[in-house]
XYZ file of C-alpha atoms in Angstrom:
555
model
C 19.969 7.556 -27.637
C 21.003 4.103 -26.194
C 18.544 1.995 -24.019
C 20.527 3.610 -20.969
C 20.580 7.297 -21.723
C 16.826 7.035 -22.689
C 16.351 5.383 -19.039
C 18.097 8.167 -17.633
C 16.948 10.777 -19.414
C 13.362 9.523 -18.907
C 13.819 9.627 -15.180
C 15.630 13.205 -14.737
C 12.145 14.002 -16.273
C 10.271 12.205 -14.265
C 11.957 14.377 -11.577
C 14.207 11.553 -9.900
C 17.465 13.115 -9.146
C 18.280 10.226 -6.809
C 18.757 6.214 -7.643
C 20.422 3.451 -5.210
C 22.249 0.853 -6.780
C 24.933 -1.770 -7.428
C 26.802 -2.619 -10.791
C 27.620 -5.816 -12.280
C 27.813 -6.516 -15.890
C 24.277 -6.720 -17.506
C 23.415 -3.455 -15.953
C 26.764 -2.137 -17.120
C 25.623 0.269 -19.837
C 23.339 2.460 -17.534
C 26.158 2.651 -15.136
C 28.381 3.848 -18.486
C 25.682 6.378 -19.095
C 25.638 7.771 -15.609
C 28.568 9.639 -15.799
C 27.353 12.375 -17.787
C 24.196 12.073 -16.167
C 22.702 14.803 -13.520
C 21.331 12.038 -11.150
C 23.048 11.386 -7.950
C 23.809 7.441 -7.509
C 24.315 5.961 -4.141
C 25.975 2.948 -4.096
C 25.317 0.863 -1.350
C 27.124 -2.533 -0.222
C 24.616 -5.196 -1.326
C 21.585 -4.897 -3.655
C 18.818 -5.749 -0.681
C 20.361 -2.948 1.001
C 20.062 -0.392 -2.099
C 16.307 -1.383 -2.431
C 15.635 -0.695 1.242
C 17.474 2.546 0.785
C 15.539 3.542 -2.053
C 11.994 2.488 0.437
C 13.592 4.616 3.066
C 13.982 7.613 0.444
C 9.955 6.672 -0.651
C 8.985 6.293 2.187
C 10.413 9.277 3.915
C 9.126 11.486 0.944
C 5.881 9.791 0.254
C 7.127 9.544 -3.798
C 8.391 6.778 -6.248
C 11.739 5.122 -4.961
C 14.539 4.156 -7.424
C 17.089 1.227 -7.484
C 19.071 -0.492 -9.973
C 20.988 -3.830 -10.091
C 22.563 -6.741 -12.759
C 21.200 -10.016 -13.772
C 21.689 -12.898 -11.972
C 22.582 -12.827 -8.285
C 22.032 -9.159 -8.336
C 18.187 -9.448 -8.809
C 17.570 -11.788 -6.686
C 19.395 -10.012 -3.693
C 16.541 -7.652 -4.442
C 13.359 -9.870 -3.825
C 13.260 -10.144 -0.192
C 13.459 -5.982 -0.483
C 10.280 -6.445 -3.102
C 8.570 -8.681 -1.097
C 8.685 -6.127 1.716
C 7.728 -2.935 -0.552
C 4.354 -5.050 -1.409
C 3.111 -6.251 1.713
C 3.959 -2.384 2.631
C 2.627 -0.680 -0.036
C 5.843 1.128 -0.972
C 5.799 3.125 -4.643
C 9.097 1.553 -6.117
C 10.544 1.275 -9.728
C 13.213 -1.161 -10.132
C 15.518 -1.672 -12.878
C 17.140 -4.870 -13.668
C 19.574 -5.341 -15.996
C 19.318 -9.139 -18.055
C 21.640 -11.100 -20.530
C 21.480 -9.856 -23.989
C 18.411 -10.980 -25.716
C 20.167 -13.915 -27.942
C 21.284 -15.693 -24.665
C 18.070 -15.901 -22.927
C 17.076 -19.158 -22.244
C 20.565 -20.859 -22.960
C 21.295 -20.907 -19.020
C 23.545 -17.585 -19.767
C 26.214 -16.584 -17.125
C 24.273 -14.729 -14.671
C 20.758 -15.563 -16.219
C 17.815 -15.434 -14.022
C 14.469 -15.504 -14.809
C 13.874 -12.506 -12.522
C 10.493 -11.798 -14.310
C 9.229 -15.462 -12.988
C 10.606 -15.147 -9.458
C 8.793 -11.505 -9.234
C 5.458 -11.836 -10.312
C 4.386 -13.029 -6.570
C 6.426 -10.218 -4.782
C 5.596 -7.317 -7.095
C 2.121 -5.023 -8.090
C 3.592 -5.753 -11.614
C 6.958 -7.113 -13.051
C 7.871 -6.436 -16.738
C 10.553 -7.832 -19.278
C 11.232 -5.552 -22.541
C 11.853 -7.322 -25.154
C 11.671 -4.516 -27.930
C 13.583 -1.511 -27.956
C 10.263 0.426 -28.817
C 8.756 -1.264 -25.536
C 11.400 0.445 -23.270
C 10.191 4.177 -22.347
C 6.490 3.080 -22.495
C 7.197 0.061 -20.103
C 9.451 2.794 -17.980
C 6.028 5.239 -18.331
C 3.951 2.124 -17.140
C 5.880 1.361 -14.331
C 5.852 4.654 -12.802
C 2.053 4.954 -13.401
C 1.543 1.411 -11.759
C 4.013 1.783 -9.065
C 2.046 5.657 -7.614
C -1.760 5.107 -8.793
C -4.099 3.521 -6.282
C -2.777 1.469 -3.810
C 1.300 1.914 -4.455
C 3.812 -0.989 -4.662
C 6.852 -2.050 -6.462
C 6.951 -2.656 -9.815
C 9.955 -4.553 -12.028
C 11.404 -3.571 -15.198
C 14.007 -5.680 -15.963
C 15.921 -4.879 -19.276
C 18.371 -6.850 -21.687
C 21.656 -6.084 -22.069
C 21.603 -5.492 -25.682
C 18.411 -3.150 -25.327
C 20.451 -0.706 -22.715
C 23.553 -0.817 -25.592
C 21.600 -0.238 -28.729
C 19.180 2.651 -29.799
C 15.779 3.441 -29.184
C 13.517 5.463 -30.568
C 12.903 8.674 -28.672
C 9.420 8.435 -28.283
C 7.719 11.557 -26.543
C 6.113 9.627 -23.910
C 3.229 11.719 -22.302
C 3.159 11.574 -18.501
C 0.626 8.990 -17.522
C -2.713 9.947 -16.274
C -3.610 8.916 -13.029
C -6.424 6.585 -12.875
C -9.742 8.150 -11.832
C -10.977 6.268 -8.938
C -15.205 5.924 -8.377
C -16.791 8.453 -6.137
C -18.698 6.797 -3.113
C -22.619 7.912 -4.222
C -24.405 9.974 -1.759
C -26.031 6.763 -0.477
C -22.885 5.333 0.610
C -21.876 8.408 2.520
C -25.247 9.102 3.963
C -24.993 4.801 5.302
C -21.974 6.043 6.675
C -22.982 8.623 8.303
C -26.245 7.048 10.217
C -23.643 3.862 11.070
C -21.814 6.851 12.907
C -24.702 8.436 14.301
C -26.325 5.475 15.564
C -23.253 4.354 17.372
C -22.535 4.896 20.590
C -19.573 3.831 21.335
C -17.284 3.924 18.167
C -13.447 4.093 17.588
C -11.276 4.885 14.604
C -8.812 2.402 13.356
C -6.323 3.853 11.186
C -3.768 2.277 9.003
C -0.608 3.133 6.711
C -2.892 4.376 3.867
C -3.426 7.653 5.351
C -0.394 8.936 5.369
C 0.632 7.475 1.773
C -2.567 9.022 0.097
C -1.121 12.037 1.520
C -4.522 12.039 3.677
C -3.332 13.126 7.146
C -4.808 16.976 7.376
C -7.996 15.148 5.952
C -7.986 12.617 8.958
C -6.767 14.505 11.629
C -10.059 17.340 10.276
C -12.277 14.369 10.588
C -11.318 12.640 14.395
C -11.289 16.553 15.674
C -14.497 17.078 13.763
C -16.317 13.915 14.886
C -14.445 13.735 18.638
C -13.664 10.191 17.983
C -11.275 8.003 19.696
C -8.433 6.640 17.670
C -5.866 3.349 17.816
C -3.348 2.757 15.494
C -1.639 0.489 13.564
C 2.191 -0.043 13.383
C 2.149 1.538 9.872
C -0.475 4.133 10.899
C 1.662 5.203 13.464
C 1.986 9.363 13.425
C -1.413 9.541 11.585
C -3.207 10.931 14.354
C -2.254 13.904 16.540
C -1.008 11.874 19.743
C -1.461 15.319 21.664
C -5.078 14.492 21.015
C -7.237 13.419 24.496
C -8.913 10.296 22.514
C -5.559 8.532 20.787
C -4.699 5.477 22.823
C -1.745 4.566 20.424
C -1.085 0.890 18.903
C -3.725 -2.267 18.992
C -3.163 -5.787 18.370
C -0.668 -8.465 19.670
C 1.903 -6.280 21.070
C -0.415 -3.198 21.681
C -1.232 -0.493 24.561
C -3.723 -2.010 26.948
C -5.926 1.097 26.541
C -6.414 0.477 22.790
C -6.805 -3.207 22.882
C -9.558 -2.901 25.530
C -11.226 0.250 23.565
C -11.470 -1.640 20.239
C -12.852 -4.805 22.170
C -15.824 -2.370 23.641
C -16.811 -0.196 21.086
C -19.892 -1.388 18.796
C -18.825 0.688 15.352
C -15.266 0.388 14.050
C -14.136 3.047 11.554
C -11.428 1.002 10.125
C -9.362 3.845 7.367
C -6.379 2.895 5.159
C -6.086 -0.629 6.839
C -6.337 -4.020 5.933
C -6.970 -6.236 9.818
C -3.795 -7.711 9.605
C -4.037 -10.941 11.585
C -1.059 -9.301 14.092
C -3.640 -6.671 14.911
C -6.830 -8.499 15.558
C -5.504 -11.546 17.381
C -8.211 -14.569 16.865
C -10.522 -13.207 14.209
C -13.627 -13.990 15.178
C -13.681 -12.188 18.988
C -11.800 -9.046 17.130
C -14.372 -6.028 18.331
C -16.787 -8.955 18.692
C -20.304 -6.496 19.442
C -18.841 -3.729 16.546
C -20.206 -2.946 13.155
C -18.109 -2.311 10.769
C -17.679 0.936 8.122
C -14.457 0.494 6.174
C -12.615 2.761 4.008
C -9.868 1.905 1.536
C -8.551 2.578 -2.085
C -8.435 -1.087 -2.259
C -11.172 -3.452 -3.169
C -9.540 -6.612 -2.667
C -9.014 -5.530 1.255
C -13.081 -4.932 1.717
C -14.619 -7.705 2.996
C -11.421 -10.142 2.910
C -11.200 -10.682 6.743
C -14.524 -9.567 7.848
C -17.850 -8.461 6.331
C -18.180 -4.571 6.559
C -22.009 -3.092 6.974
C -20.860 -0.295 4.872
C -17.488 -0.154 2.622
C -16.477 3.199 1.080
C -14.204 2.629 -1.576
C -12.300 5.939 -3.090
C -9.464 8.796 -2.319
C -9.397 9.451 1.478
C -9.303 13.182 0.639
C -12.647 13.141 -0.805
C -14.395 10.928 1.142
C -13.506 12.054 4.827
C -14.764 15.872 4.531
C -18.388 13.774 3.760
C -18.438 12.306 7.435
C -19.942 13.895 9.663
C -21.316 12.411 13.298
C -24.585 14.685 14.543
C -24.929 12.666 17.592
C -22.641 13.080 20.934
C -20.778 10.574 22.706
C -20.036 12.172 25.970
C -20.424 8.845 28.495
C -18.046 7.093 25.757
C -15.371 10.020 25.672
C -15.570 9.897 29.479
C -14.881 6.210 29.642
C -11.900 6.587 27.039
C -10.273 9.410 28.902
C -10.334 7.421 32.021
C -8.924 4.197 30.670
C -6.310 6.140 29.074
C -5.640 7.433 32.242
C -5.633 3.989 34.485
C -3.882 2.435 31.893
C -0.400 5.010 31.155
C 2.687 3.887 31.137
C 4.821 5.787 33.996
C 7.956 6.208 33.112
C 10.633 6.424 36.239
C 13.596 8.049 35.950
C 16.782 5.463 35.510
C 18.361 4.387 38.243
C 22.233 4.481 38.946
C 23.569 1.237 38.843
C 21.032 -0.510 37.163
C 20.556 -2.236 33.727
C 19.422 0.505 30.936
C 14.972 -0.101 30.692
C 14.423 0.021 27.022
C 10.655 1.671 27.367
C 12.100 4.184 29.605
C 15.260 5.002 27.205
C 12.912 5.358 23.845
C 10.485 7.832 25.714
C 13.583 9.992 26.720
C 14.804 9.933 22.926
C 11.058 10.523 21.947
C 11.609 13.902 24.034
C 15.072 14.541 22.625
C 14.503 14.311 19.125
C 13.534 17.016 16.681
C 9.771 17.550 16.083
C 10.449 15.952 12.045
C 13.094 13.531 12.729
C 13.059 10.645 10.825
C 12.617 6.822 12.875
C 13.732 3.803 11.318
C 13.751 0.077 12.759
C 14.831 -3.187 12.487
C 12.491 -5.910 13.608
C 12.063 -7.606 16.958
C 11.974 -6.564 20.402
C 13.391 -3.144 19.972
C 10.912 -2.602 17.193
C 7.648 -3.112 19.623
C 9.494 -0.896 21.720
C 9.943 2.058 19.304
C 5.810 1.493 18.148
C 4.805 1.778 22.083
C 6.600 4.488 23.736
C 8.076 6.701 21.167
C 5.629 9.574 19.611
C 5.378 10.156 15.911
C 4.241 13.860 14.569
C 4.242 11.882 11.021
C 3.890 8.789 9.088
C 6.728 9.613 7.303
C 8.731 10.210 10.820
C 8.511 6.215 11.373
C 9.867 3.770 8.805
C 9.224 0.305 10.277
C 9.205 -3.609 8.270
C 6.132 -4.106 8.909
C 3.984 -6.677 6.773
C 7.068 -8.699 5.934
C 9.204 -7.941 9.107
C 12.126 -7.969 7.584
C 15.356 -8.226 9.538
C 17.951 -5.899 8.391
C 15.367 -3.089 6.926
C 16.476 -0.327 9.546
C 19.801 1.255 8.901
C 19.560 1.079 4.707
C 16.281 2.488 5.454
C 17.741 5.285 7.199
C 20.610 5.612 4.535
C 17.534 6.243 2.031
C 15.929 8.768 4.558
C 18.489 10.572 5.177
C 20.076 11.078 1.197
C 16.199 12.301 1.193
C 16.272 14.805 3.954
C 19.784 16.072 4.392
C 18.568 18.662 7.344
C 17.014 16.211 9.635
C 17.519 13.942 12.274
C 17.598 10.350 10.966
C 17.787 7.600 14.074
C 18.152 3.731 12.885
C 16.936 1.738 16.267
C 18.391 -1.553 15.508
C 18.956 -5.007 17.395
C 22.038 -6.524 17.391
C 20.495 -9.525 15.507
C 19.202 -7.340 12.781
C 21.603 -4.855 12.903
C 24.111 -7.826 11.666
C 22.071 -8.427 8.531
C 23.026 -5.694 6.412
C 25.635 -4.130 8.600
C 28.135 -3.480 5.612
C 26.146 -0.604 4.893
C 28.280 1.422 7.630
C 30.421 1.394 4.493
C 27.869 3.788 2.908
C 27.725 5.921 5.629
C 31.313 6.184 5.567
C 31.349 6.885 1.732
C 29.469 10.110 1.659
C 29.589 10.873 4.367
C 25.647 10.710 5.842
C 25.161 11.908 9.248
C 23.028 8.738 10.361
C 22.754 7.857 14.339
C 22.214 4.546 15.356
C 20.548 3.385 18.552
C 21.885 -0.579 18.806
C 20.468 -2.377 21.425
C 21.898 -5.282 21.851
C 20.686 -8.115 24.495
C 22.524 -10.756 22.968
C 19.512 -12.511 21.421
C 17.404 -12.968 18.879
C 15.036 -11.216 21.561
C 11.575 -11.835 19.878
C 11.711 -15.272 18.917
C 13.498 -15.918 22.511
C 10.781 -14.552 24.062
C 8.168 -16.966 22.423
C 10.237 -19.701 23.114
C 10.125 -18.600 26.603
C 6.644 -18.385 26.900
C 4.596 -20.516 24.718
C 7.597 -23.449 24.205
C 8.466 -24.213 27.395
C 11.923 -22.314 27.542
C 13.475 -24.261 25.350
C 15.754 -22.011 23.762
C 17.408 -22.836 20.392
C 19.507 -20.682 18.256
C 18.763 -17.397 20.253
C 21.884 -16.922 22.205
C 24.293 -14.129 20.469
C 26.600 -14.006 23.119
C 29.197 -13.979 20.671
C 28.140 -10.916 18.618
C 31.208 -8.726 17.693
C 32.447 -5.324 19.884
C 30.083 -3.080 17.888
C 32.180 -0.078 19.001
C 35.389 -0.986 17.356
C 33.072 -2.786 13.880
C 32.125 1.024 13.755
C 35.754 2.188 14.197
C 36.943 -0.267 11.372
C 34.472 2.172 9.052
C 36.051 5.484 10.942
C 32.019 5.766 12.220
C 32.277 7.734 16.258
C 30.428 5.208 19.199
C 30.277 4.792 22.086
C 29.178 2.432 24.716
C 26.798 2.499 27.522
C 24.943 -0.117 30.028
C 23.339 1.471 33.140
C 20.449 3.964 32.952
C 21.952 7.052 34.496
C 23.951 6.822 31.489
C 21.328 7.348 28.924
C 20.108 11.297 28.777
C 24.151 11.772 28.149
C 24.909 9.300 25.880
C 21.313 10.377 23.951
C 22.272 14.282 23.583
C 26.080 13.003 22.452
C 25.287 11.187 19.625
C 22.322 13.688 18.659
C 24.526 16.418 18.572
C 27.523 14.395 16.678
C 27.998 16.096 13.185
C 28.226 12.323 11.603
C 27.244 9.134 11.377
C 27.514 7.703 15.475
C 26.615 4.513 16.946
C 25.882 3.999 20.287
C 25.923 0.917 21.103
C 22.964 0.026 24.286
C 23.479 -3.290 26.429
C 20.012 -4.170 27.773
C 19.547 -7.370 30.226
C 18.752 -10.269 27.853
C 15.583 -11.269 30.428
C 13.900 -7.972 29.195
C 10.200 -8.864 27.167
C 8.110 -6.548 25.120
C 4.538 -6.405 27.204
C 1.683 -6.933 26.572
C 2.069 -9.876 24.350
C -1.784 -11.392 23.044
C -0.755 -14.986 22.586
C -1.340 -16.929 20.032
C -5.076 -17.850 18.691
C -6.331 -15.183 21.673
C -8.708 -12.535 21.724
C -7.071 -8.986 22.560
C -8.351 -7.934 25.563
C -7.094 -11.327 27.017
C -3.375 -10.150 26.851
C -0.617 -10.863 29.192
C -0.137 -7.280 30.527
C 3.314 -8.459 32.612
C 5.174 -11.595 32.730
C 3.525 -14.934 33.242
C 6.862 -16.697 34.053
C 11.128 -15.697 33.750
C 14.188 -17.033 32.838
C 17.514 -17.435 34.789
């Protein structure tokens, strides 16, 4: 076989039967070798859109994404995409094609060192530089990219390697790497932390739901009666019909869980890493709490803050081990009741008047289909979706969130919805972010995919307006998109149904219309550009000091 079929073939038995992609002419054998391939190749508009396609598709699935690109300006259209997949954890193979091995180094048309750039924004990046190297290196890559804590990893392959043979080398699936039990001391330290405590809370992160852990947690908060906040990524984790979930913490979190985590005295923190966006200023995070933390990875234990006791392992083994003897009835009580004084009402939408984001995203919440699929840009409308909308899934909300990418929602939902032809897939964009990667409508035109997107447009960069507002003195600088483009006829121009809307009797309507639309739909939301995402923790604060309303406005 050539370097392509054997990349092929290796991957149809892997069991990928899906890749995202764009051609150029270093990659141009493997596209050659695709046509008498089984595997279904989505081509998308721009390379950083078929990566985030293929993290929606991972994502969505909780398995290895694929995506393929040239030398040259093709791979590096892919980094901010890598850079996102690591700070998120995302299991992602990409394949690069390179300039044939005798022009490396002579500044080659379309010669990048894509190995260089990479090694920063990737769990590992690899060149093959022998044909022999090539289905190992592919073996390696998928082992690296699954085992512990996932992330992207690079193969990037010379021309002249994809055009000439290999040898077919039987390469055995990789085994996975067997991780350390926690000893029956750890547990048992664990277990007298929780015991001892009186007031603890459980602070879960995106790890559960990618080792596949959520039965095991949602067994272990029901078991134990434990309180439980959430981080963005964590989101649909726990069971939000459960009585001691108080939903998001950290800068732009519920009241409820900010003030829960800055009271308890033990914090269970599981599959997360105390992001500084969740703890606000460090050292008066949980400032009378203890700390048991539980992770696959040992660079995240003690990095921001000493734990008392670390277990370090496979959620699904270690969780069934913890066990809390002792009650915490006067705690429970005092959760249930700040839950309760602290709710969001949500009042029906008043004829006339300007569409209330919160309000619109809790009526969609309602709407939606018990699996449907979430995806975001980032900003305002991205806060929004983390705060009022209810997830039954990790995999139901795909959100940017250690790199915050701009741009990340709709490929995303391209990628979940190749994944999951049956369901409901909703991209909640901002116009600002929505304009990033917006030739992807051309993708959703081409197959056709039956995406809906929720665009809610205030004419600003709303997130970075809104810190200008408040912490630099309203001085407003490159915010305004008052001139953004009619969204309804940009969808028309790619034969994609919209429609319009801007007061809130309009939005149950326009919601079921576009939900029940047999294709892709836009509809296109015009909010009041004064709108703010509250609470807000500002900067170099301590979370229970956050701004629960508005401290001033804007004309």
């Amino acid at each position: 076989m050539t370097g392509a079929q054997a990349i092929l073939d290796y991957l149809s038995q892997q069991g990928i039967d899906t890749i995202f992609g764009y051609p150029g002419g270093a990659i141009m054998p493997l596209y050659d070798a695709m046509i008498e391939s089984p595997i279904k190749h989505y081509l998308c508009r721009h390379e950083q859109g078929a990566a985030f396609a293929a993290i929606g598709y991972a994502r969505s699935t909780n398995s290895v994404g694929v995506c393929v690109a040239t030398s040259g300006p093709g791979a590096t259209n892919l980094l901010t995409s890598l850079a996102d997949a690591k700070l998120d954890s995302v299991p992602l193979v990409v394949i690069t094609g390179q300039v044939a091995r005798p022009s490396m180094g002579s500044d080659a048309f379309q010669e990048v060192d894509v190995l260089g750039l990479s090694l920063s924004i990737c769990k590992h990046s690899m060149q093959v530089m022998d044909p022999q190297d090539l289905l190992p290196s592919l073996s390696n890559a998928f082992q690296i990219a699954s085992e512990g804590r996932p992330g992207p990893v690079l193969v990037d392959v010379p021309k002249d390697i994809l055009m000439g043979a290999v040898p077919e080398i039987l390469t055995q699936p990789a085994k996975d790497t067997v991780y350390s039990h926690c000893s029956e001391q750890q547990i048992e330290q664990a277990n007298q932390l929780m015991d001892q405590s009186r007031s603890p809370i459980v602070y879960v992160g995106g790890g559960v739901g990618m080792a596949d852990a959520v039965s095991s947690f949602r067994h272990f908060v029901a078991r134990n009666h434990f309180p439980v906040v959430s981080t963005l990524k964590g989101l649909g984790c726990a069971d939000h019909r459960h009585g001691g979930y108080l939903g998001m913490l950290g800068m732009h979190g519920l009241p409820a869980a900010n003030l829960a985590v800055q009271q308890c005295d033990l914090l269970i923190v599981i599959g997360a890493r105390l992001d500084d966006r969740v703890t606000g200023k460090l050292d008066e995070f949980a400032p009378n709490a203890k700390l048991l933390h539980i992770d696959i990875d040992p660079a995240e234990i003690n990095k921001r803050r000493h734990a008392e006791v670390s277990l370090l392992g496979n959620l699904n083994d270690i969780l069934p081990q913890l066990t809390c003897i002792t009650e915490k009835s006067d705690w429970l009580e005092y959760i249930h009741q700040l839950k309760q004084q602290k709710s969001r009402i949500y009042s029906a939408q008043q004829p006339g008047q300007p569409v209330d984001a919160p309000s619109m995203l809790r009526t969609l919440s309602e709407q939606i289909s018990h699996d449907a699929v979430i995806t975001c840009d980032v900003g305002q409308h991205q806060m929004w979706v983390a705060q009022h909308m209810l997830f039954n899934h990790p995999t139901c909300h795909l959100s940017s969130g250690g790199l915050g990418t701009m741009g990340f929602g709709l490929p995303a939902a391209i990628g979940a919805q190749v994944a999951h032809p049956d369901k409901q897939v909703i991209a909640v964009c901002g116009d600002g972010s929505f304009m990033m990667n917006v030739q992807e409508l051309a993708t959703l035109r081409r197959y056709p995919l039956p995406v809906k997107i929720l665009l809610l447009d205030n004419q600003r960069l709303g997130m970075v307006k809104q810190w200008q507002e408040l912490f630099h003195e309203q001085r407003y600088s490159e915010t305004d998109l008052s001139d953004n483009p009619d969204f309804a006829r940009v969808a028309a121009a790619f034969d994609i149904a919209s429609e319009v809307i801007q007061h809130g009797e309009q939005v149950a309507a326009a919601l079921q219309r576009m939900l029940a639309h047999s294709g892709p739909y836009l509809l296109h939301v015009q909010l009041n550009s004064t709108d703010n995402v509250w609470p807000i923790v500002p900067p170099n604060t301590a979370n229970h000091k956050m701004w629960e309303q508005p401290k001033c406005t804007t004309n």
